[in-house]
Tab-separated table of C-alpha atoms and ligand atoms in Angstrom:
chain	number	residue	atom	x	y	z
A	399	UNK	CA	173.858	-66.813	20.513
A	400	UNK	CA	177.192	-68.595	20.403
A	401	UNK	CA	175.502	-71.718	21.790
A	402	UNK	CA	174.139	-72.254	18.266
A	403	UNK	CA	177.647	-72.472	16.835
A	404	UNK	CA	179.889	-75.511	16.492
A	405	UNK	CA	183.400	-75.436	17.944
A	406	UNK	CA	184.812	-74.765	14.460
A	407	UNK	CA	182.400	-71.863	13.933
A	408	UNK	CA	183.253	-70.378	17.339
A	409	UNK	CA	186.983	-70.601	16.630
A	410	UNK	CA	186.530	-68.931	13.259
A	411	UNK	CA	184.435	-66.180	14.833
A	412	UNK	CA	187.151	-65.443	17.390
A	413	UNK	CA	189.924	-65.551	14.812
A	414	UNK	CA	188.094	-63.115	12.490
A	415	UNK	CA	187.203	-60.794	15.394
A	416	UNK	CA	190.855	-60.650	16.488
A	417	UNK	CA	192.102	-60.002	12.948
A	418	UNK	CA	189.422	-57.396	12.296
A	419	UNK	CA	190.211	-55.507	15.510
A	420	UNK	CA	193.994	-55.685	15.121
A	421	UNK	CA	194.422	-55.200	11.371
A	422	UNK	CA	191.265	-53.786	9.797
A	423	UNK	CA	190.088	-51.278	12.421
A	424	UNK	CA	193.262	-49.135	12.391
A	425	UNK	CA	193.158	-48.532	8.615
A	426	UNK	CA	189.450	-48.627	7.743
A	427	UNK	CA	188.806	-44.896	8.207
A	428	UNK	CA	191.731	-43.841	6.018
A	429	UNK	CA	190.867	-46.416	3.345
A	430	UNK	CA	187.327	-45.012	3.273
A	431	UNK	CA	188.366	-41.377	3.121
A	432	UNK	CA	191.034	-41.838	0.441
A	433	UNK	CA	189.233	-44.637	-1.444
A	434	UNK	CA	192.211	-46.975	-0.977
A	435	UNK	CA	191.648	-50.571	-2.092
A	436	UNK	CA	192.825	-52.721	0.878
A	437	UNK	CA	195.194	-54.910	-1.155
A	438	UNK	CA	197.389	-55.879	1.819
A	439	UNK	CA	194.408	-56.833	3.957
A	440	UNK	CA	192.963	-58.942	1.145
A	441	UNK	CA	196.292	-60.782	0.944
A	442	UNK	CA	196.296	-61.440	4.678
A	443	UNK	CA	192.643	-62.470	4.680
A	444	UNK	CA	193.310	-64.925	1.870
A	445	UNK	CA	196.190	-66.422	3.880
A	446	UNK	CA	193.636	-67.054	6.633
A	447	UNK	CA	191.366	-68.862	4.139
A	448	UNK	CA	188.744	-66.111	4.228
A	449	UNK	CA	188.526	-65.580	0.476
A	450	UNK	CA	186.971	-69.008	-0.065
A	451	UNK	CA	185.494	-69.992	3.290
A	452	UNK	CA	182.880	-72.488	2.120
A	453	UNK	CA	184.698	-74.101	-0.816
A	454	UNK	CA	186.490	-77.450	-0.892
A	455	UNK	CA	190.083	-77.820	0.206
A	456	UNK	CA	190.845	-79.636	-3.063
A	457	UNK	CA	190.606	-76.230	-4.781
A	458	UNK	CA	192.371	-74.350	-1.984
A	459	UNK	CA	189.215	-73.309	-0.138
A	460	UNK	CA	188.896	-73.471	3.656
A	461	UNK	CA	186.398	-76.345	3.409
A	462	UNK	CA	184.038	-74.786	5.962
A	463	UNK	CA	180.305	-74.138	5.710
A	464	UNK	CA	177.970	-71.249	4.903
A	465	UNK	CA	177.428	-70.430	8.571
A	466	UNK	CA	181.203	-69.889	8.755
A	467	UNK	CA	181.008	-67.665	5.671
A	468	UNK	CA	178.277	-65.535	7.241
A	469	UNK	CA	180.244	-65.287	10.502
A	470	UNK	CA	183.381	-64.247	8.578
A	471	UNK	CA	181.470	-61.568	6.661
A	472	UNK	CA	180.020	-60.216	9.900
A	473	UNK	CA	183.398	-60.147	11.635
A	474	UNK	CA	185.142	-58.364	8.754
A	475	UNK	CA	182.291	-55.848	8.365
A	476	UNK	CA	182.415	-55.095	12.074
A	477	UNK	CA	185.277	-52.778	11.190
A	478	UNK	CA	185.163	-52.390	7.400
A	479	UNK	CA	182.132	-53.116	5.233
A	480	UNK	CA	184.106	-52.249	2.077
A	481	UNK	CA	186.598	-55.052	2.693
A	482	UNK	CA	183.663	-57.404	3.216
A	483	UNK	CA	181.940	-56.531	-0.080
A	484	UNK	CA	185.181	-57.132	-1.975
A	485	UNK	CA	185.196	-60.657	-0.524
A	486	UNK	CA	181.465	-61.125	-1.082
A	487	UNK	CA	181.669	-60.476	-4.822
A	488	UNK	CA	184.880	-62.498	-5.147
A	489	UNK	CA	183.083	-65.384	-3.382
A	490	UNK	CA	180.165	-65.098	-5.811
A	491	UNK	CA	182.600	-65.514	-8.717
A	492	UNK	CA	184.065	-68.629	-7.039
A	493	UNK	CA	180.591	-69.951	-6.276
A	494	UNK	CA	179.384	-69.756	-9.880
A	495	UNK	CA	182.477	-71.456	-11.287
A	496	UNK	CA	182.280	-74.098	-8.549
A	497	UNK	CA	178.598	-74.768	-9.211
A	498	UNK	CA	178.313	-74.377	-12.947
A	499	UNK	CA	181.837	-74.747	-14.316
A	500	UNK	CA	183.066	-77.901	-16.015
A	501	UNK	CA	186.037	-79.849	-14.632
A	502	UNK	CA	188.557	-77.990	-16.775
A	503	UNK	CA	187.218	-74.574	-15.774
A	504	UNK	CA	187.238	-75.489	-12.074
A	505	UNK	CA	190.793	-76.745	-12.308
A	506	UNK	CA	191.938	-73.702	-14.232
A	507	UNK	CA	190.297	-70.944	-12.155
A	508	UNK	CA	189.383	-72.119	-8.663
A	509	UNK	CA	192.854	-72.650	-7.139
A	510	UNK	CA	193.982	-69.088	-7.983
A	511	UNK	CA	190.675	-67.565	-6.893
A	512	UNK	CA	190.490	-69.553	-3.643
A	513	UNK	CA	194.081	-68.670	-2.754
A	514	UNK	CA	193.470	-65.001	-3.505
A	515	UNK	CA	196.145	-64.941	-6.226
A	516	UNK	CA	193.383	-63.734	-8.523
A	517	UNK	CA	190.351	-61.607	-7.732
A	518	UNK	CA	186.899	-62.154	-9.209
A	519	UNK	CA	183.972	-59.951	-10.152
A	520	UNK	CA	180.360	-60.470	-11.222
A	521	UNK	CA	179.045	-58.508	-14.207
A	522	UNK	CA	175.275	-58.562	-14.512
A	523	UNK	CA	173.984	-54.989	-14.105
A	524	UNK	CA	173.793	-52.535	-17.028
A	525	UNK	CA	172.569	-48.944	-17.157
A	526	UNK	CA	169.084	-49.999	-18.354
A	527	UNK	CA	169.100	-53.359	-16.539
A	528	UNK	CA	169.271	-53.114	-12.748
A	529	UNK	CA	166.451	-54.807	-10.839
A	530	UNK	CA	165.230	-56.001	-14.229
A	531	UNK	CA	168.524	-57.741	-14.933
A	532	UNK	CA	167.064	-59.749	-17.806
A	533	UNK	CA	166.816	-56.498	-19.806
A	534	UNK	CA	170.585	-56.627	-20.365
A	535	UNK	CA	171.829	-55.689	-23.833
A	536	UNK	CA	175.428	-56.915	-23.770
A	537	UNK	CA	175.614	-59.313	-26.687
A	538	UNK	CA	177.610	-62.468	-27.339
A	539	UNK	CA	177.807	-63.595	-30.961
A	540	UNK	CA	179.431	-66.701	-32.383
A	541	UNK	CA	182.418	-66.220	-34.693
A	542	UNK	CA	183.907	-69.589	-35.635
A	543	UNK	CA	185.094	-71.239	-32.410
A	544	UNK	CA	184.915	-67.969	-30.487
A	545	UNK	CA	182.391	-65.717	-28.816
A	546	UNK	CA	182.498	-61.956	-29.443
A	547	UNK	CA	181.168	-59.862	-26.564
A	548	UNK	CA	179.983	-56.255	-26.844
A	549	UNK	CA	178.372	-54.058	-24.200
A	550	UNK	CA	178.908	-52.088	-21.006
A	551	UNK	CA	178.386	-53.416	-17.487
A	552	UNK	CA	177.571	-50.922	-14.730
A	553	UNK	CA	178.385	-50.714	-10.979
A	554	UNK	CA	180.768	-53.678	-10.969
A	555	UNK	CA	182.402	-54.280	-7.586
A	556	UNK	CA	186.124	-55.105	-7.815
A	557	UNK	CA	186.112	-53.943	-11.460
A	558	UNK	CA	189.380	-52.059	-11.142
A	559	UNK	CA	191.290	-54.977	-9.577
A	560	UNK	CA	189.535	-58.119	-10.832
A	561	UNK	CA	191.456	-60.676	-12.883
A	562	UNK	CA	188.453	-62.831	-13.728
A	563	UNK	CA	184.950	-61.653	-14.561
A	564	UNK	CA	181.734	-63.615	-14.829
A	565	UNK	CA	179.879	-61.798	-17.598
A	566	UNK	CA	176.232	-62.283	-18.526
A	567	UNK	CA	175.363	-61.584	-22.170
A	568	UNK	CA	172.462	-62.048	-24.511
A	569	UNK	CA	172.922	-64.954	-26.924
A	570	UNK	CA	169.312	-64.929	-28.143
A	571	UNK	CA	167.753	-61.463	-27.660
A	572	UNK	CA	164.264	-62.571	-28.751
A	573	UNK	CA	164.166	-65.155	-25.960
A	574	UNK	CA	164.764	-62.429	-23.296
A	575	UNK	CA	165.763	-64.119	-19.998
A	576	UNK	CA	165.908	-67.517	-21.713
A	577	UNK	CA	168.466	-66.156	-24.145
A	578	UNK	CA	171.200	-65.142	-21.682
A	579	UNK	CA	174.494	-67.022	-21.311
A	580	UNK	CA	177.280	-66.707	-18.719
A	581	UNK	CA	180.946	-66.392	-19.698
A	582	UNK	CA	184.279	-66.344	-17.917
A	583	UNK	CA	186.366	-63.416	-19.150
A	584	UNK	CA	189.989	-62.802	-18.167
A	585	UNK	CA	191.070	-59.202	-17.688
A	586	UNK	CA	193.869	-59.346	-20.263
A	587	UNK	CA	191.494	-60.310	-23.065
A	588	UNK	CA	191.655	-57.758	-25.854
A	589	UNK	CA	188.531	-55.585	-25.891
A	590	UNK	CA	188.041	-55.848	-22.088
A	591	UNK	CA	188.362	-52.443	-20.395
A	592	UNK	CA	187.605	-50.892	-17.025
A	593	UNK	CA	185.463	-47.779	-17.568
A	594	UNK	CA	184.235	-44.997	-15.299
A	595	UNK	CA	185.096	-45.442	-11.616
A	596	UNK	CA	182.207	-44.346	-9.357
A	597	UNK	CA	182.620	-41.974	-6.397
A	598	UNK	CA	180.351	-43.480	-3.749
A	599	UNK	CA	178.594	-42.548	-0.505
A	600	UNK	CA	179.874	-45.650	1.292
A	601	UNK	CA	181.981	-48.820	0.947
A	602	UNK	CA	184.455	-46.425	-0.614
A	603	UNK	CA	187.520	-48.651	-0.277
A	604	UNK	CA	185.958	-51.070	-2.758
A	605	UNK	CA	186.053	-50.129	-6.421
A	606	UNK	CA	182.801	-49.844	-8.364
A	607	UNK	CA	183.191	-49.242	-12.076
A	608	UNK	CA	181.991	-49.999	-15.571
A	609	UNK	CA	183.350	-52.968	-17.467
A	610	UNK	CA	183.401	-52.265	-21.188
A	611	UNK	CA	183.423	-55.141	-23.665
A	612	UNK	CA	184.397	-53.872	-27.079
A	613	UNK	CA	184.677	-56.736	-29.579
A	614	UNK	CA	186.011	-58.818	-26.724
A	615	UNK	CA	186.859	-62.212	-28.238
A	616	UNK	CA	186.904	-65.293	-26.022
A	617	UNK	CA	187.227	-68.974	-26.959
A	618	UNK	CA	184.034	-71.032	-26.838
A	619	UNK	CA	185.311	-73.038	-23.858
A	620	UNK	CA	184.985	-69.892	-21.699
A	621	UNK	CA	181.208	-70.284	-21.780
A	622	UNK	CA	180.047	-71.032	-18.216
A	623	UNK	CA	177.224	-73.546	-17.961
A	624	UNK	CA	174.712	-74.251	-20.677
A	625	UNK	CA	173.880	-71.992	-23.601
A	626	UNK	CA	170.937	-69.664	-22.799
A	627	UNK	CA	170.831	-70.800	-19.159
A	628	UNK	CA	172.802	-67.819	-17.870
A	629	UNK	CA	169.908	-66.133	-16.102
A	630	UNK	CA	169.379	-69.220	-13.954
A	631	UNK	CA	173.120	-69.161	-13.188
A	632	UNK	CA	172.885	-65.499	-12.130
A	633	UNK	CA	169.959	-66.278	-9.835
A	634	UNK	CA	171.619	-69.508	-8.661
A	635	UNK	CA	174.322	-67.667	-6.770
A	636	UNK	CA	171.980	-65.185	-5.163
A	637	UNK	CA	170.862	-67.068	-2.027
A	638	UNK	CA	174.453	-67.524	-0.880
A	639	UNK	CA	175.458	-63.992	-1.721
A	640	UNK	CA	172.358	-62.514	-0.061
A	641	UNK	CA	173.301	-64.392	3.115
A	642	UNK	CA	176.774	-62.859	2.796
A	643	UNK	CA	175.344	-59.341	2.442
A	644	UNK	CA	173.077	-59.991	5.440
A	645	UNK	CA	176.285	-60.877	7.325
A	646	UNK	CA	177.861	-57.662	6.100
A	647	UNK	CA	174.839	-55.636	7.303
A	648	UNK	CA	174.976	-57.392	10.695
A	649	UNK	CA	178.661	-56.540	11.084
A	650	UNK	CA	177.870	-52.865	10.448
A	651	UNK	CA	174.994	-53.015	12.964
A	652	UNK	CA	177.261	-54.727	15.517
A	653	UNK	CA	179.803	-51.927	15.135
A	654	UNK	CA	177.086	-49.318	15.671
A	655	UNK	CA	175.892	-51.088	18.838
A	656	UNK	CA	179.322	-51.656	20.382
A	657	UNK	CA	180.509	-48.104	19.711
A	658	UNK	CA	177.224	-46.719	21.095
A	659	UNK	CA	177.467	-48.737	24.307
A	660	UNK	CA	181.037	-47.502	24.922
A	661	UNK	CA	180.160	-43.911	24.118
A	662	UNK	CA	177.000	-43.911	26.250
A	663	UNK	CA	179.005	-45.093	29.264
A	664	UNK	CA	181.650	-42.386	28.788
A	665	UNK	CA	179.710	-39.324	27.706
A	666	UNK	CA	178.560	-37.259	30.667
A	667	UNK	CA	175.688	-34.770	30.461
A	668	UNK	CA	173.633	-33.332	33.336
A	669	UNK	CA	176.276	-34.801	35.658
A	670	UNK	CA	175.668	-38.418	34.602
A	671	UNK	CA	176.771	-40.793	31.841
A	672	UNK	CA	174.108	-40.594	29.122
A	673	UNK	CA	173.749	-44.422	29.463
A	674	UNK	CA	171.761	-43.693	32.637
A	675	UNK	CA	169.026	-41.869	30.729
A	676	UNK	CA	166.030	-44.017	29.855
A	677	UNK	CA	165.841	-42.536	26.342
A	678	UNK	CA	169.360	-43.793	25.551
A	679	UNK	CA	168.858	-47.183	27.246
A	680	UNK	CA	165.751	-47.803	25.175
A	681	UNK	CA	167.616	-47.003	21.972
A	682	UNK	CA	170.340	-49.479	22.930
A	683	UNK	CA	167.827	-52.175	23.875
A	684	UNK	CA	165.957	-51.774	20.596
A	685	UNK	CA	169.207	-51.903	18.588
A	686	UNK	CA	170.259	-55.132	20.291
A	687	UNK	CA	166.812	-56.691	19.835
A	688	UNK	CA	166.714	-55.859	16.131
A	689	UNK	CA	170.273	-57.111	15.663
A	690	UNK	CA	169.552	-60.443	17.362
A	691	UNK	CA	166.371	-60.981	15.316
A	692	UNK	CA	168.265	-60.346	12.074
A	693	UNK	CA	171.190	-62.519	13.218
A	694	UNK	CA	168.870	-65.466	13.874
A	695	UNK	CA	167.196	-65.058	10.477
A	696	UNK	CA	170.587	-65.005	8.789
A	697	UNK	CA	171.826	-67.984	10.789
A	698	UNK	CA	168.676	-69.883	9.722
A	699	UNK	CA	169.218	-69.129	6.033
A	700	UNK	CA	172.922	-70.081	6.193
A	701	UNK	CA	172.109	-73.283	8.070
A	702	UNK	CA	169.455	-74.175	5.503
A	703	UNK	CA	171.964	-73.587	2.724
A	704	UNK	CA	174.368	-75.947	4.521
A	705	UNK	CA	171.635	-78.566	4.840
A	706	UNK	CA	170.944	-78.135	1.100
A	707	UNK	CA	167.359	-77.094	1.816
A	708	UNK	CA	165.712	-74.636	-0.601
A	709	UNK	CA	166.156	-71.218	1.037
A	710	UNK	CA	165.561	-68.517	-1.567
A	711	UNK	CA	162.795	-66.934	0.523
A	712	UNK	CA	164.741	-67.308	3.775
A	713	UNK	CA	167.840	-65.693	2.231
A	714	UNK	CA	165.711	-62.770	1.011
A	715	UNK	CA	164.089	-62.405	4.455
A	716	UNK	CA	167.525	-62.379	6.108
A	717	UNK	CA	168.958	-59.826	3.677
A	718	UNK	CA	165.873	-57.581	3.881
A	719	UNK	CA	165.794	-57.605	7.685
A	720	UNK	CA	169.556	-57.336	8.271
A	721	UNK	CA	169.959	-54.427	5.849
A	722	UNK	CA	167.101	-52.502	7.473
A	723	UNK	CA	168.529	-53.266	10.918
A	724	UNK	CA	171.904	-51.909	9.778
A	725	UNK	CA	170.284	-48.633	8.753
A	726	UNK	CA	168.274	-48.458	12.000
A	727	UNK	CA	171.248	-49.211	14.257
A	728	UNK	CA	173.668	-46.851	12.517
A	729	UNK	CA	171.131	-44.033	12.543
A	730	UNK	CA	170.496	-44.540	16.274
A	731	UNK	CA	174.264	-44.742	16.850
A	732	UNK	CA	174.623	-41.256	15.390
A	733	UNK	CA	171.787	-40.059	17.625
A	734	UNK	CA	173.481	-41.514	20.704
A	735	UNK	CA	176.766	-39.851	19.741
A	736	UNK	CA	174.976	-36.503	19.211
A	737	UNK	CA	177.031	-34.003	17.200
A	738	UNK	CA	180.100	-36.247	17.481
A	739	UNK	CA	178.269	-38.912	15.517
A	740	UNK	CA	178.038	-36.530	12.591
A	741	UNK	CA	181.757	-35.923	12.209
A	742	UNK	CA	184.322	-38.168	10.580
A	743	UNK	CA	186.424	-38.543	13.717
A	744	UNK	CA	183.931	-41.115	14.965
A	745	UNK	CA	183.447	-44.377	13.063
A	746	UNK	CA	179.641	-44.329	13.348
A	747	UNK	CA	179.560	-41.695	10.599
A	748	UNK	CA	181.183	-44.249	8.235
A	749	UNK	CA	178.970	-47.093	9.443
A	750	UNK	CA	175.878	-45.015	8.600
A	751	UNK	CA	177.082	-44.396	5.045
A	752	UNK	CA	178.151	-48.031	4.551
A	753	UNK	CA	174.847	-49.417	5.833
A	754	UNK	CA	172.803	-47.728	3.127
A	755	UNK	CA	173.993	-49.795	0.187
A	756	UNK	CA	173.074	-53.111	1.826
A	757	UNK	CA	169.463	-52.249	0.909
A	758	UNK	CA	170.431	-51.784	-2.728
A	759	UNK	CA	172.922	-54.356	-4.023
A	760	UNK	CA	172.259	-58.087	-4.419
A	761	UNK	CA	168.646	-57.024	-5.044
A	762	UNK	CA	167.002	-53.956	-3.525
A	763	UNK	CA	164.693	-54.245	-0.506
A	764	UNK	CA	161.720	-53.873	-2.861
A	765	UNK	CA	162.951	-56.842	-4.909
A	766	UNK	CA	163.491	-58.907	-1.726
A	767	UNK	CA	159.849	-58.174	-0.814
A	768	UNK	CA	158.801	-59.266	-4.306
A	769	UNK	CA	160.674	-62.569	-3.841
A	770	UNK	CA	159.219	-63.170	-0.368
A	771	UNK	CA	155.661	-62.400	-1.509
A	772	UNK	CA	156.062	-64.663	-4.543
A	773	UNK	CA	156.831	-67.609	-2.241
A	774	UNK	CA	153.981	-66.671	0.104
A	775	UNK	CA	151.459	-66.493	-2.730
A	776	UNK	CA	152.601	-69.657	-4.531
B	1085	FAD	C1	178.073	-50.101	-4.617
B	1085	FAD	C2	177.384	-50.982	-5.598
B	1085	FAD	C3	177.995	-52.177	-5.976
B	1085	FAD	C4	177.378	-53.007	-6.919
B	1085	FAD	N1	178.028	-54.148	-7.326
B	1085	FAD	C5	177.516	-54.861	-8.366
B	1085	FAD	C6	178.249	-55.948	-8.943
B	1085	FAD	O1	179.346	-56.300	-8.480
B	1085	FAD	N2	177.718	-56.596	-10.021
B	1085	FAD	C7	176.522	-56.252	-10.558
B	1085	FAD	O2	176.103	-56.873	-11.522
B	1085	FAD	N3	175.779	-55.223	-10.023
B	1085	FAD	C8	176.257	-54.515	-8.956
B	1085	FAD	N4	175.543	-53.453	-8.427
B	1085	FAD	C9	174.257	-53.106	-9.012
B	1085	FAD	C10	173.084	-53.381	-8.099
B	1085	FAD	O3	172.841	-54.759	-8.005
B	1085	FAD	C11	171.900	-52.582	-8.647
B	1085	FAD	O4	172.173	-51.213	-8.373
B	1085	FAD	C12	170.582	-52.984	-8.037
B	1085	FAD	O5	170.228	-54.272	-8.463
B	1085	FAD	C13	169.446	-52.007	-8.392
B	1085	FAD	O6	169.451	-51.683	-9.749
B	1085	FAD	P1	169.376	-50.131	-10.193
B	1085	FAD	O7	170.454	-49.424	-9.450
B	1085	FAD	O8	169.388	-50.066	-11.662
B	1085	FAD	O9	167.987	-49.612	-9.634
B	1085	FAD	P2	166.557	-49.814	-10.356
B	1085	FAD	O10	166.338	-51.226	-10.703
B	1085	FAD	O11	166.419	-48.782	-11.408
B	1085	FAD	O12	165.591	-49.445	-9.149
B	1085	FAD	C14	165.223	-48.127	-8.796
B	1085	FAD	C15	164.143	-48.236	-7.705
B	1085	FAD	O13	162.974	-48.883	-8.254
B	1085	FAD	C16	162.659	-50.015	-7.450
B	1085	FAD	N5	162.088	-51.087	-8.259
B	1085	FAD	C17	162.577	-51.625	-9.408
B	1085	FAD	N6	161.811	-52.635	-9.817
B	1085	FAD	C18	160.823	-52.767	-8.911
B	1085	FAD	C19	159.720	-53.645	-8.753
B	1085	FAD	N7	159.467	-54.630	-9.615
B	1085	FAD	N8	158.911	-53.477	-7.679
B	1085	FAD	C20	159.144	-52.492	-6.788
B	1085	FAD	N9	160.168	-51.623	-6.870
B	1085	FAD	C21	161.010	-51.774	-7.912
B	1085	FAD	C22	163.983	-50.426	-6.831
B	1085	FAD	O14	163.790	-51.239	-5.683
B	1085	FAD	C23	164.601	-49.081	-6.526
B	1085	FAD	O15	164.048	-48.575	-5.341
B	1085	FAD	C24	176.116	-52.642	-7.458
B	1085	FAD	C25	175.505	-51.448	-7.034
B	1085	FAD	C26	176.125	-50.642	-6.134
B	1085	FAD	C27	175.434	-49.352	-5.716
């Protein structure tokens, strides 16, 4: 499907594929097993401009488009989905400051974030507020010229390493979703702590932890966007980040397909490579078909985003399809590998575990269906 890509997009795709194969593939298994945050890789990826692909050069971004971002996410995930989710959440932090920040905030935060000198995180979820994010209880109360934040955020990607957090808090509890405001919080602020670190099934090289805000005092100018418009800000970043997660899911699926093709050609049973059996060929054909369908849906959503067309439904369709394709392809990859697919020596075991979460974060598959149906029934 490369014919759909511009020369710049093709060059980026090749550059990411080469980096991913040479630098990410050799360490991904160990990072997963030992839960090692890939700090060196993140540094190298930022030097390549991959921590701020679609953001302006004036802030240190690569100045490319959302199709490039999706291609980069796919290429990185081809060998390590955990590295990709670190970048996805970091990008979401950049995106919200870029879209909703004032001039001073953009100037202060974007250059460090785009250059990878600082890492970002996105703090919306709480223990009682997952899919129903508006049920959050973290509070922000005025105290003179400051805001005082109290509450605990749950499942925050990059929590253990992030320097800058976008935190959503209730500023008018009675107004529910119309009483939420976004804030920029720096990690050294007193009262800001990293809480329990989760031990996860997949994407284990990325950290997922609580962020605890205990009388965390921030100056009023750290408010991001308008008062009580935070929920719209949270939703505002979702189309782009869902396209990124669709790219992540596609990279995992791609890995499952490529490893399965190689294995099927090599593995001999009944005196023949298993690739010669119709049962295996049909699995491979179905995997490729599903992958290409999801790729085209994701390309469409990214292209629409670049053309500034409304694409909330299209981003949800892409994320829903790509995440289900990732699960399908990785499950079939294990089947094709037989018993070897079930042991850690082969990467498909990791791909299968990593694929699962793409149906959960950035909105579960059920929530994507809710979004899609809402647009259909409008
Ligand atoms: C590894 C990981 C990283 C994450 N990173 C971040 C992060 O960086 N920042 C952040 O803020 N959050 C993050 N999250 C949180 C993630 O976005 C939530 O887990 C997700 O939104 C689902 O919320 P929940 O886990 O509370 O599940 P729940 O909302 O409790 O859902 C449980 C089940 O009920 C279903 N359900 C809920 N409501 C409906 C409905 N209306 N219709 C049909 N079914 C429904 C869900 O689809 C799901 O199947 C992360 C989660 C994980 C696992």
